[in-house]
Amino acid sequence: MAYAINSTVPGVPCIFYGDEAGMEGYRDPFNRLPFPWGRENTELLEFFKRIGQIRSNEPLYKEGLFKILYSDSDLLLFARYDKKEAIITALNRSGKKVKILTPSILKNLLTGKAQRIIEPNGVAIFKLKKRIESIEIDFEK
């Protein structure tokens, strides 16, 4: 979740060497271990790659405005947007599915599918072909 935030807020994302492979730092000397070639956490590595592809392919991450849409202790939604479209990063720390109630079609850029569900302890990056000022976000919890 932290990397999804780091990569979709304004600015240039930065990670520590090995984070994308699931390395943990601990204390010296474990904080300087070599990269785990052939033993990477492949699911995590694919997640980092996919977010990197999305960030590279979406001009809103370079030029879009930023707006927090919703925030509480378990749920965070924010948007990068311009006059024509928006990308919403949605993070759900709860153990329950959260459904976004909106008439707009939401395409999850991480999966390539249309959906409105943010999975428990999950991340979704939705793209909308709509002005952000007209989006209403309601939730079914």
mmCIF file of N, CA and C in Angstrom:
data_model
loop_
_atom_site.group_PDB
_atom_site.id
_atom_site.type_symbol
_atom_site.label_atom_id
_atom_site.label_comp_id
_atom_site.label_asym_id
_atom_site.label_seq_id
_atom_site.Cartn_x
_atom_site.Cartn_y
_atom_site.Cartn_z
ATOM 1 N N MET A 1 0.824 -1.194 0.000
ATOM 2 C CA MET A 1 0.000 0.000 0.000
ATOM 3 C C MET A 1 0.865 1.253 0.000
ATOM 4 N N ALA A 2 1.944 1.199 0.767
ATOM 5 C CA ALA A 2 2.828 2.360 0.842
ATOM 6 C C ALA A 2 3.414 2.687 -0.530
ATOM 7 N N TYR A 3 3.779 1.657 -1.290
ATOM 8 C CA TYR A 3 4.347 1.923 -2.609
ATOM 9 C C TYR A 3 3.290 2.488 -3.556
ATOM 10 N N ALA A 4 2.048 2.047 -3.432
ATOM 11 C CA ALA A 4 0.978 2.601 -4.268
ATOM 12 C C ALA A 4 0.800 4.089 -3.985
ATOM 13 N N ILE A 5 0.867 4.464 -2.713
ATOM 14 C CA ILE A 5 0.778 5.887 -2.368
ATOM 15 C C ILE A 5 1.997 6.622 -2.908
ATOM 16 N N ASN A 6 3.180 6.100 -2.624
ATOM 17 C CA ASN A 6 4.449 6.707 -3.033
ATOM 18 C C ASN A 6 4.498 6.954 -4.541
ATOM 19 N N SER A 7 3.893 6.069 -5.314
ATOM 20 C CA SER A 7 3.966 6.158 -6.764
ATOM 21 C C SER A 7 2.856 6.970 -7.414
ATOM 22 N N THR A 8 1.813 7.295 -6.666
ATOM 23 C CA THR A 8 0.687 7.977 -7.302
ATOM 24 C C THR A 8 0.408 9.376 -6.753
ATOM 25 N N VAL A 9 1.096 9.780 -5.691
ATOM 26 C CA VAL A 9 1.008 11.170 -5.235
ATOM 27 C C VAL A 9 1.965 12.010 -6.081
ATOM 28 N N PRO A 10 1.837 13.333 -6.054
ATOM 29 C CA PRO A 10 2.776 14.168 -6.809
ATOM 30 C C PRO A 10 4.218 13.961 -6.339
ATOM 31 N N GLY A 11 5.130 14.040 -7.276
ATOM 32 C CA GLY A 11 6.545 13.872 -6.983
ATOM 33 C C GLY A 11 7.095 12.612 -7.614
ATOM 34 N N VAL A 12 8.368 12.379 -7.403
ATOM 35 C CA VAL A 12 9.045 11.226 -7.968
ATOM 36 C C VAL A 12 9.136 10.132 -6.907
ATOM 37 N N PRO A 13 8.628 8.931 -7.201
ATOM 38 C CA PRO A 13 8.686 7.869 -6.197
ATOM 39 C C PRO A 13 10.116 7.388 -5.969
ATOM 40 N N CYS A 14 10.380 6.970 -4.755
ATOM 41 C CA CYS A 14 11.700 6.477 -4.403
ATOM 42 C C CYS A 14 11.534 5.286 -3.465
ATOM 43 N N ILE A 15 12.262 4.229 -3.740
ATOM 44 C CA ILE A 15 12.251 3.066 -2.867
ATOM 45 C C ILE A 15 13.677 2.724 -2.483
ATOM 46 N N PHE A 16 13.831 1.998 -1.400
ATOM 47 C CA PHE A 16 15.144 1.545 -0.960
ATOM 48 C C PHE A 16 15.487 0.268 -1.716
ATOM 49 N N TYR A 17 16.732 0.100 -2.047
ATOM 50 C CA TYR A 17 17.229 -1.051 -2.784
ATOM 51 C C TYR A 17 16.683 -2.363 -2.207
ATOM 52 N N GLY A 18 16.013 -3.140 -3.044
ATOM 53 C CA GLY A 18 15.503 -4.437 -2.634
ATOM 54 C C GLY A 18 14.061 -4.453 -2.164
ATOM 55 N N ASP A 19 13.464 -3.280 -1.912
ATOM 56 C CA ASP A 19 12.060 -3.255 -1.478
ATOM 57 C C ASP A 19 11.162 -3.972 -2.485
ATOM 58 N N GLU A 20 11.426 -3.775 -3.767
ATOM 59 C CA GLU A 20 10.595 -4.364 -4.808
ATOM 60 C C GLU A 20 10.675 -5.889 -4.829
ATOM 61 N N ALA A 21 11.697 -6.466 -4.225
ATOM 62 C CA ALA A 21 11.869 -7.919 -4.176
ATOM 63 C C ALA A 21 11.440 -8.499 -2.838
ATOM 64 N N GLY A 22 11.017 -7.641 -1.921
ATOM 65 C CA GLY A 22 10.569 -8.101 -0.611
ATOM 66 C C GLY A 22 11.675 -8.198 0.425
ATOM 67 N N MET A 23 12.816 -7.577 0.163
ATOM 68 C CA MET A 23 13.892 -7.593 1.153
ATOM 69 C C MET A 23 13.496 -6.760 2.357
ATOM 70 N N GLU A 24 13.900 -7.214 3.520
ATOM 71 C CA GLU A 24 13.670 -6.461 4.751
ATOM 72 C C GLU A 24 15.015 -6.011 5.284
ATOM 73 N N GLY A 25 15.061 -4.818 5.843
ATOM 74 C CA GLY A 25 16.327 -4.233 6.249
ATOM 75 C C GLY A 25 16.913 -4.747 7.537
ATOM 76 N N TYR A 26 16.139 -4.815 8.565
ATOM 77 C CA TYR A 26 16.635 -5.174 9.890
ATOM 78 C C TYR A 26 17.800 -4.270 10.293
ATOM 79 N N ARG A 27 18.701 -4.816 11.061
ATOM 80 C CA ARG A 27 19.860 -4.046 11.539
ATOM 81 C C ARG A 27 21.128 -4.569 10.895
ATOM 82 N N ASP A 28 22.181 -3.815 11.060
ATOM 83 C CA ASP A 28 23.480 -4.181 10.525
ATOM 84 C C ASP A 28 23.873 -5.568 11.039
ATOM 85 N N PRO A 29 24.319 -6.481 10.234
ATOM 86 C CA PRO A 29 24.743 -6.388 8.845
ATOM 87 C C PRO A 29 23.650 -6.760 7.847
ATOM 88 N N PHE A 30 22.447 -7.093 8.317
ATOM 89 C CA PHE A 30 21.395 -7.552 7.416
ATOM 90 C C PHE A 30 20.855 -6.451 6.509
ATOM 91 N N ASN A 31 21.104 -5.202 6.848
ATOM 92 C CA ASN A 31 20.600 -4.109 6.020
ATOM 93 C C ASN A 31 21.431 -3.918 4.755
ATOM 94 N N ARG A 32 22.499 -4.697 4.602
ATOM 95 C CA ARG A 32 23.354 -4.548 3.413
ATOM 96 C C ARG A 32 23.528 -5.864 2.665
ATOM 97 N N LEU A 33 22.556 -6.722 2.739
ATOM 98 C CA LEU A 33 22.630 -8.000 2.038
ATOM 99 C C LEU A 33 22.536 -7.778 0.532
ATOM 100 N N PRO A 34 23.103 -8.682 -0.252
ATOM 101 C CA PRO A 34 22.983 -8.555 -1.707
ATOM 102 C C PRO A 34 21.552 -8.818 -2.171
ATOM 103 N N PHE A 35 21.247 -8.323 -3.338
ATOM 104 C CA PHE A 35 19.925 -8.524 -3.926
ATOM 105 C C PHE A 35 19.659 -10.022 -4.054
ATOM 106 N N PRO A 36 18.431 -10.470 -3.753
ATOM 107 C CA PRO A 36 18.142 -11.918 -3.746
ATOM 108 C C PRO A 36 17.824 -12.469 -5.138
ATOM 109 N N TRP A 37 18.759 -12.371 -6.062
ATOM 110 C CA TRP A 37 18.525 -12.836 -7.431
ATOM 111 C C TRP A 37 18.045 -14.282 -7.423
ATOM 112 N N GLY A 38 16.911 -14.519 -8.091
ATOM 113 C CA GLY A 38 16.339 -15.854 -8.155
ATOM 114 C C GLY A 38 15.480 -16.225 -6.957
ATOM 115 N N ARG A 39 15.462 -15.376 -5.937
ATOM 116 C CA ARG A 39 14.657 -15.638 -4.745
ATOM 117 C C ARG A 39 13.733 -14.457 -4.435
ATOM 118 N N GLU A 40 13.480 -13.622 -5.434
ATOM 119 C CA GLU A 40 12.622 -12.459 -5.223
ATOM 120 C C GLU A 40 11.190 -12.902 -4.921
ATOM 121 N N ASN A 41 10.467 -12.047 -4.201
ATOM 122 C CA ASN A 41 9.034 -12.240 -4.017
ATOM 123 C C ASN A 41 8.399 -11.835 -5.348
ATOM 124 N N THR A 42 8.071 -12.814 -6.189
ATOM 125 C CA THR A 42 7.636 -12.513 -7.558
ATOM 126 C C THR A 42 6.303 -11.777 -7.603
ATOM 127 N N GLU A 43 5.396 -12.076 -6.674
ATOM 128 C CA GLU A 43 4.118 -11.367 -6.644
ATOM 129 C C GLU A 43 4.329 -9.885 -6.346
ATOM 130 N N LEU A 44 5.182 -9.597 -5.383
ATOM 131 C CA LEU A 44 5.485 -8.211 -5.033
ATOM 132 C C LEU A 44 6.223 -7.510 -6.177
ATOM 133 N N LEU A 45 7.165 -8.206 -6.790
ATOM 134 C CA LEU A 45 7.919 -7.637 -7.903
ATOM 135 C C LEU A 45 6.995 -7.276 -9.069
ATOM 136 N N GLU A 46 6.032 -8.141 -9.375
ATOM 137 C CA GLU A 46 5.072 -7.857 -10.447
ATOM 138 C C GLU A 46 4.190 -6.656 -10.095
ATOM 139 N N PHE A 47 3.817 -6.524 -8.817
ATOM 140 C CA PHE A 47 3.033 -5.379 -8.371
ATOM 141 C C PHE A 47 3.820 -4.079 -8.590
ATOM 142 N N PHE A 48 5.078 -4.058 -8.203
ATOM 143 C CA PHE A 48 5.921 -2.879 -8.407
ATOM 144 C C PHE A 48 6.056 -2.560 -9.898
ATOM 145 N N LYS A 49 6.261 -3.580 -10.714
ATOM 146 C CA LYS A 49 6.383 -3.367 -12.161
ATOM 147 C C LYS A 49 5.094 -2.793 -12.743
ATOM 148 N N ARG A 50 3.960 -3.348 -12.341
ATOM 149 C CA ARG A 50 2.663 -2.901 -12.877
ATOM 150 C C ARG A 50 2.401 -1.443 -12.513
ATOM 151 N N ILE A 51 2.665 -1.078 -11.274
ATOM 152 C CA ILE A 51 2.471 0.321 -10.884
ATOM 153 C C ILE A 51 3.437 1.221 -11.661
ATOM 154 N N GLY A 52 4.649 0.778 -11.880
ATOM 155 C CA GLY A 52 5.604 1.547 -12.674
ATOM 156 C C GLY A 52 5.122 1.750 -14.103
ATOM 157 N N GLN A 53 4.531 0.712 -14.700
ATOM 158 C CA GLN A 53 3.980 0.824 -16.051
ATOM 159 C C GLN A 53 2.824 1.818 -16.086
ATOM 160 N N ILE A 54 1.942 1.717 -15.102
ATOM 161 C CA ILE A 54 0.799 2.639 -15.036
ATOM 162 C C ILE A 54 1.303 4.069 -14.923
ATOM 163 N N ARG A 55 2.244 4.290 -14.030
ATOM 164 C CA ARG A 55 2.782 5.635 -13.828
ATOM 165 C C ARG A 55 3.423 6.176 -15.105
ATOM 166 N N SER A 56 4.146 5.337 -15.822
ATOM 167 C CA SER A 56 4.805 5.760 -17.068
ATOM 168 C C SER A 56 3.806 6.056 -18.180
ATOM 169 N N ASN A 57 2.696 5.312 -18.208
ATOM 170 C CA ASN A 57 1.732 5.434 -19.303
ATOM 171 C C ASN A 57 0.662 6.499 -19.091
ATOM 172 N N GLU A 58 0.550 7.032 -17.897
ATOM 173 C CA GLU A 58 -0.530 7.969 -17.593
ATOM 174 C C GLU A 58 -0.001 9.389 -17.407
ATOM 175 N N PRO A 59 -0.288 10.286 -18.350
ATOM 176 C CA PRO A 59 0.174 11.678 -18.248
ATOM 177 C C PRO A 59 -0.303 12.402 -16.990
ATOM 178 N N LEU A 60 -1.424 11.978 -16.405
ATOM 179 C CA LEU A 60 -1.921 12.635 -15.195
ATOM 180 C C LEU A 60 -0.916 12.567 -14.051
ATOM 181 N N TYR A 61 -0.064 11.561 -14.043
ATOM 182 C CA TYR A 61 0.943 11.463 -12.982
ATOM 183 C C TYR A 61 2.063 12.483 -13.157
ATOM 184 N N LYS A 62 2.167 13.046 -14.330
ATOM 185 C CA LYS A 62 3.169 14.092 -14.562
ATOM 186 C C LYS A 62 2.570 15.489 -14.444
ATOM 187 N N GLU A 63 1.318 15.648 -14.900
ATOM 188 C CA GLU A 63 0.737 16.983 -15.016
ATOM 189 C C GLU A 63 -0.582 17.161 -14.272
ATOM 190 N N GLY A 64 -1.139 16.090 -13.725
ATOM 191 C CA GLY A 64 -2.458 16.167 -13.118
ATOM 192 C C GLY A 64 -2.458 16.841 -11.759
ATOM 193 N N LEU A 65 -3.604 17.410 -11.433
ATOM 194 C CA LEU A 65 -3.808 17.992 -10.110
ATOM 195 C C LEU A 65 -4.042 16.878 -9.101
ATOM 196 N N PHE A 66 -4.055 17.223 -7.815
ATOM 197 C CA PHE A 66 -4.183 16.235 -6.743
ATOM 198 C C PHE A 66 -5.341 16.620 -5.831
ATOM 199 N N LYS A 67 -6.143 15.623 -5.449
ATOM 200 C CA LYS A 67 -7.262 15.883 -4.552
ATOM 201 C C LYS A 67 -7.534 14.643 -3.703
ATOM 202 N N ILE A 68 -7.634 14.827 -2.382
ATOM 203 C CA ILE A 68 -8.043 13.734 -1.503
ATOM 204 C C ILE A 68 -9.564 13.658 -1.559
ATOM 205 N N LEU A 69 -10.085 12.483 -1.876
ATOM 206 C CA LEU A 69 -11.521 12.292 -2.006
ATOM 207 C C LEU A 69 -12.149 11.769 -0.720
ATOM 208 N N TYR A 70 -11.417 10.911 -0.011
ATOM 209 C CA TYR A 70 -11.956 10.330 1.216
ATOM 210 C C TYR A 70 -10.798 9.804 2.049
ATOM 211 N N SER A 71 -10.925 9.955 3.367
ATOM 212 C CA SER A 71 -9.892 9.444 4.256
ATOM 213 C C SER A 71 -10.493 9.133 5.624
ATOM 214 N N ASP A 72 -10.252 7.931 6.120
ATOM 215 C CA ASP A 72 -10.521 7.584 7.503
ATOM 216 C C ASP A 72 -9.440 6.605 7.938
ATOM 217 N N SER A 73 -9.586 5.968 9.075
ATOM 218 C CA SER A 73 -8.511 5.117 9.591
ATOM 219 C C SER A 73 -8.264 3.878 8.733
ATOM 220 N N ASP A 74 -9.233 3.461 7.922
ATOM 221 C CA ASP A 74 -9.072 2.251 7.115
ATOM 222 C C ASP A 74 -9.122 2.467 5.612
ATOM 223 N N LEU A 75 -9.560 3.625 5.181
ATOM 224 C CA LEU A 75 -9.805 3.833 3.760
ATOM 225 C C LEU A 75 -9.247 5.174 3.310
ATOM 226 N N LEU A 76 -8.526 5.152 2.191
ATOM 227 C CA LEU A 76 -7.975 6.373 1.611
ATOM 228 C C LEU A 76 -8.217 6.339 0.115
ATOM 229 N N LEU A 77 -8.825 7.396 -0.404
ATOM 230 C CA LEU A 77 -8.999 7.570 -1.844
ATOM 231 C C LEU A 77 -8.528 8.967 -2.211
ATOM 232 N N PHE A 78 -7.658 9.045 -3.214
ATOM 233 C CA PHE A 78 -7.238 10.343 -3.730
ATOM 234 C C PHE A 78 -7.133 10.260 -5.239
ATOM 235 N N ALA A 79 -7.167 11.410 -5.877
ATOM 236 C CA ALA A 79 -7.200 11.455 -7.334
ATOM 237 C C ALA A 79 -6.103 12.333 -7.894
ATOM 238 N N ARG A 80 -5.646 11.972 -9.062
ATOM 239 C CA ARG A 80 -4.857 12.825 -9.942
ATOM 240 C C ARG A 80 -5.800 13.093 -11.107
ATOM 241 N N TYR A 81 -5.975 14.339 -11.499
ATOM 242 C CA TYR A 81 -7.021 14.652 -12.455
ATOM 243 C C TYR A 81 -6.686 15.882 -13.281
ATOM 244 N N ASP A 82 -7.446 16.045 -14.356
ATOM 245 C CA ASP A 82 -7.428 17.267 -15.149
ATOM 246 C C ASP A 82 -8.873 17.553 -15.556
ATOM 247 N N LYS A 83 -9.082 18.372 -16.577
ATOM 248 C CA LYS A 83 -10.444 18.763 -16.952
ATOM 249 C C LYS A 83 -11.236 17.636 -17.613
ATOM 250 N N LYS A 84 -10.559 16.564 -18.069
ATOM 251 C CA LYS A 84 -11.241 15.519 -18.819
ATOM 252 C C LYS A 84 -11.331 14.170 -18.126
ATOM 253 N N GLU A 85 -10.363 13.854 -17.270
ATOM 254 C CA GLU A 85 -10.352 12.516 -16.684
ATOM 255 C C GLU A 85 -9.670 12.516 -15.324
ATOM 256 N N ALA A 86 -9.739 11.359 -14.669
ATOM 257 C CA ALA A 86 -9.151 11.223 -13.336
ATOM 258 C C ALA A 86 -8.643 9.807 -13.135
ATOM 259 N N ILE A 87 -7.638 9.698 -12.292
ATOM 260 C CA ILE A 87 -7.153 8.404 -11.820
ATOM 261 C C ILE A 87 -7.265 8.433 -10.303
ATOM 262 N N ILE A 88 -7.981 7.461 -9.755
ATOM 263 C CA ILE A 88 -8.198 7.402 -8.312
ATOM 264 C C ILE A 88 -7.398 6.241 -7.733
ATOM 265 N N THR A 89 -6.572 6.545 -6.763
ATOM 266 C CA THR A 89 -5.879 5.515 -5.999
ATOM 267 C C THR A 89 -6.725 5.232 -4.770
ATOM 268 N N ALA A 90 -7.063 3.963 -4.573
ATOM 269 C CA ALA A 90 -7.928 3.551 -3.466
ATOM 270 C C ALA A 90 -7.207 2.488 -2.638
ATOM 271 N N LEU A 91 -7.125 2.741 -1.324
ATOM 272 C CA LEU A 91 -6.454 1.815 -0.408
ATOM 273 C C LEU A 91 -7.408 1.446 0.712
ATOM 274 N N ASN A 92 -7.558 0.156 0.941
ATOM 275 C CA ASN A 92 -8.486 -0.355 1.942
ATOM 276 C C ASN A 92 -7.702 -1.189 2.956
ATOM 277 N N ARG A 93 -7.480 -0.638 4.149
ATOM 278 C CA ARG A 93 -6.760 -1.356 5.211
ATOM 279 C C ARG A 93 -7.662 -2.274 6.024
ATOM 280 N N SER A 94 -8.948 -2.200 5.807
ATOM 281 C CA SER A 94 -9.877 -3.000 6.616
ATOM 282 C C SER A 94 -9.894 -4.447 6.146
ATOM 283 N N GLY A 95 -10.526 -5.282 6.908
ATOM 284 C CA GLY A 95 -10.679 -6.687 6.547
ATOM 285 C C GLY A 95 -11.935 -6.962 5.751
ATOM 286 N N LYS A 96 -12.619 -5.908 5.300
ATOM 287 C CA LYS A 96 -13.875 -6.060 4.570
ATOM 288 C C LYS A 96 -13.772 -5.439 3.187
ATOM 289 N N LYS A 97 -14.532 -5.997 2.245
ATOM 290 C CA LYS A 97 -14.620 -5.392 0.916
ATOM 291 C C LYS A 97 -15.331 -4.053 1.026
ATOM 292 N N VAL A 98 -14.914 -3.109 0.197
ATOM 293 C CA VAL A 98 -15.573 -1.809 0.129
ATOM 294 C C VAL A 98 -16.011 -1.599 -1.313
ATOM 295 N N LYS A 99 -17.269 -1.250 -1.483
ATOM 296 C CA LYS A 99 -17.814 -1.016 -2.816
ATOM 297 C C LYS A 99 -18.014 0.480 -3.009
ATOM 298 N N ILE A 100 -17.493 1.007 -4.104
ATOM 299 C CA ILE A 100 -17.688 2.417 -4.433
ATOM 300 C C ILE A 100 -18.998 2.527 -5.206
ATOM 301 N N LEU A 101 -19.891 3.357 -4.711
ATOM 302 C CA LEU A 101 -21.187 3.562 -5.354
ATOM 303 C C LEU A 101 -21.109 4.823 -6.192
ATOM 304 N N THR A 102 -20.962 4.648 -7.480
ATOM 305 C CA THR A 102 -20.905 5.764 -8.413
ATOM 306 C C THR A 102 -21.465 5.302 -9.754
ATOM 307 N N PRO A 103 -22.145 6.177 -10.485
ATOM 308 C CA PRO A 103 -22.658 5.772 -11.796
ATOM 309 C C PRO A 103 -21.552 5.655 -12.850
ATOM 310 N N SER A 104 -20.376 6.160 -12.558
ATOM 311 C CA SER A 104 -19.272 6.105 -13.519
ATOM 312 C C SER A 104 -18.697 4.703 -13.618
ATOM 313 N N ILE A 105 -18.218 4.361 -14.795
ATOM 314 C CA ILE A 105 -17.525 3.099 -14.973
ATOM 315 C C ILE A 105 -16.099 3.283 -14.482
ATOM 316 N N LEU A 106 -15.672 2.397 -13.595
ATOM 317 C CA LEU A 106 -14.336 2.455 -13.034
ATOM 318 C C LEU A 106 -13.513 1.312 -13.607
ATOM 319 N N LYS A 107 -12.409 1.640 -14.255
ATOM 320 C CA LYS A 107 -11.507 0.608 -14.758
ATOM 321 C C LYS A 107 -10.314 0.541 -13.822
ATOM 322 N N ASN A 108 -10.073 -0.640 -13.256
ATOM 323 C CA ASN A 108 -8.928 -0.834 -12.379
ATOM 324 C C ASN A 108 -7.696 -1.049 -13.255
ATOM 325 N N LEU A 109 -6.784 -0.113 -13.234
ATOM 326 C CA LEU A 109 -5.595 -0.197 -14.065
ATOM 327 C C LEU A 109 -4.661 -1.325 -13.629
ATOM 328 N N LEU A 110 -4.770 -1.772 -12.385
ATOM 329 C CA LEU A 110 -3.936 -2.883 -11.923
ATOM 330 C C LEU A 110 -4.383 -4.215 -12.525
ATOM 331 N N THR A 111 -5.687 -4.374 -12.722
ATOM 332 C CA THR A 111 -6.211 -5.638 -13.243
ATOM 333 C C THR A 111 -6.686 -5.532 -14.689
ATOM 334 N N GLY A 112 -6.956 -4.315 -15.159
ATOM 335 C CA GLY A 112 -7.484 -4.126 -16.501
ATOM 336 C C GLY A 112 -8.978 -4.365 -16.599
ATOM 337 N N LYS A 113 -9.639 -4.581 -15.472
ATOM 338 C CA LYS A 113 -11.061 -4.908 -15.467
ATOM 339 C C LYS A 113 -11.899 -3.768 -14.900
ATOM 340 N N ALA A 114 -13.169 -3.711 -15.343
ATOM 341 C CA ALA A 114 -14.116 -2.766 -14.763
ATOM 342 C C ALA A 114 -14.559 -3.332 -13.422
ATOM 343 N N GLN A 115 -14.481 -2.517 -12.389
ATOM 344 C CA GLN A 115 -14.910 -2.960 -11.062
ATOM 345 C C GLN A 115 -15.140 -1.756 -10.171
ATOM 346 N N ARG A 116 -15.830 -1.995 -9.066
ATOM 347 C CA ARG A 116 -16.096 -0.957 -8.069
ATOM 348 C C ARG A 116 -15.699 -1.413 -6.670
ATOM 349 N N ILE A 117 -15.092 -2.578 -6.574
ATOM 350 C CA ILE A 117 -14.743 -3.168 -5.284
ATOM 351 C C ILE A 117 -13.278 -2.906 -4.960
ATOM 352 N N ILE A 118 -13.036 -2.515 -3.699
ATOM 353 C CA ILE A 118 -11.678 -2.445 -3.180
ATOM 354 C C ILE A 118 -11.575 -3.613 -2.200
ATOM 355 N N GLU A 119 -10.728 -4.552 -2.513
ATOM 356 C CA GLU A 119 -10.614 -5.779 -1.720
ATOM 357 C C GLU A 119 -10.093 -5.483 -0.315
ATOM 358 N N PRO A 120 -10.370 -6.377 0.640
ATOM 359 C CA PRO A 120 -9.815 -6.212 1.995
ATOM 360 C C PRO A 120 -8.289 -6.149 1.931
ATOM 361 N N ASN A 121 -7.710 -5.226 2.674
ATOM 362 C CA ASN A 121 -6.261 -5.021 2.671
ATOM 363 C C ASN A 121 -5.736 -4.898 1.243
ATOM 364 N N GLY A 122 -6.479 -4.155 0.423
ATOM 365 C CA GLY A 122 -6.160 -4.091 -0.992
ATOM 366 C C GLY A 122 -5.965 -2.691 -1.532
ATOM 367 N N VAL A 123 -5.460 -2.679 -2.750
ATOM 368 C CA VAL A 123 -5.189 -1.453 -3.495
ATOM 369 C C VAL A 123 -5.872 -1.556 -4.844
ATOM 370 N N ALA A 124 -6.456 -0.466 -5.296
ATOM 371 C CA ALA A 124 -6.999 -0.381 -6.646
ATOM 372 C C ALA A 124 -6.624 0.991 -7.203
ATOM 373 N N ILE A 125 -6.386 1.033 -8.499
ATOM 374 C CA ILE A 125 -6.119 2.300 -9.185
ATOM 375 C C ILE A 125 -7.123 2.393 -10.319
ATOM 376 N N PHE A 126 -8.119 3.252 -10.121
ATOM 377 C CA PHE A 126 -9.230 3.372 -11.056
ATOM 378 C C PHE A 126 -9.032 4.546 -12.005
ATOM 379 N N LYS A 127 -9.383 4.332 -13.267
ATOM 380 C CA LYS A 127 -9.352 5.420 -14.244
ATOM 381 C C LYS A 127 -10.778 5.749 -14.646
ATOM 382 N N LEU A 128 -11.077 7.040 -14.697
ATOM 383 C CA LEU A 128 -12.400 7.525 -15.091
ATOM 384 C C LEU A 128 -12.248 8.534 -16.207
ATOM 385 N N LYS A 129 -13.125 8.461 -17.153
ATOM 386 C CA LYS A 129 -13.168 9.453 -18.229
ATOM 387 C C LYS A 129 -14.210 10.497 -17.838
ATOM 388 N N LYS A 130 -13.920 11.222 -16.762
ATOM 389 C CA LYS A 130 -14.883 12.162 -16.219
ATOM 390 C C LYS A 130 -14.157 13.205 -15.384
ATOM 391 N N ARG A 131 -14.690 14.391 -15.349
ATOM 392 C CA ARG A 131 -14.119 15.445 -14.496
ATOM 393 C C ARG A 131 -14.248 15.064 -13.034
ATOM 394 N N ILE A 132 -13.232 15.318 -12.277
ATOM 395 C CA ILE A 132 -13.222 14.936 -10.865
ATOM 396 C C ILE A 132 -14.235 15.738 -10.052
ATOM 397 N N GLU A 133 -14.495 16.968 -10.419
ATOM 398 C CA GLU A 133 -15.422 17.796 -9.645
ATOM 399 C C GLU A 133 -16.831 17.223 -9.624
ATOM 400 N N SER A 134 -17.162 16.385 -10.613
ATOM 401 C CA SER A 134 -18.515 15.854 -10.681
ATOM 402 C C SER A 134 -18.639 14.446 -10.100
ATOM 403 N N ILE A 135 -17.582 13.909 -9.549
ATOM 404 C CA ILE A 135 -17.622 12.560 -8.996
ATOM 405 C C ILE A 135 -18.146 12.590 -7.567
ATOM 406 N N GLU A 136 -19.111 11.745 -7.298
ATOM 407 C CA GLU A 136 -19.592 11.571 -5.936
ATOM 408 C C GLU A 136 -19.148 10.189 -5.474
ATOM 409 N N ILE A 137 -18.530 10.140 -4.322
ATOM 410 C CA ILE A 137 -18.045 8.875 -3.795
ATOM 411 C C ILE A 137 -18.889 8.494 -2.585
ATOM 412 N N ASP A 138 -19.563 7.378 -2.673
ATOM 413 C CA ASP A 138 -20.290 6.793 -1.557
ATOM 414 C C ASP A 138 -19.812 5.359 -1.438
ATOM 415 N N PHE A 139 -19.980 4.787 -0.259
ATOM 416 C CA PHE A 139 -19.465 3.449 -0.007
ATOM 417 C C PHE A 139 -20.515 2.559 0.588
ATOM 418 N N GLU A 140 -20.430 1.294 0.202
ATOM 419 C CA GLU A 140 -21.199 0.236 0.818
ATOM 420 C C GLU A 140 -20.192 -0.575 1.628
ATOM 421 N N LYS A 141 -20.289 -0.500 2.939
ATOM 422 C CA LYS A 141 -19.309 -1.200 3.784
ATOM 423 C C LYS A 141 -19.933 -2.411 4.429
#
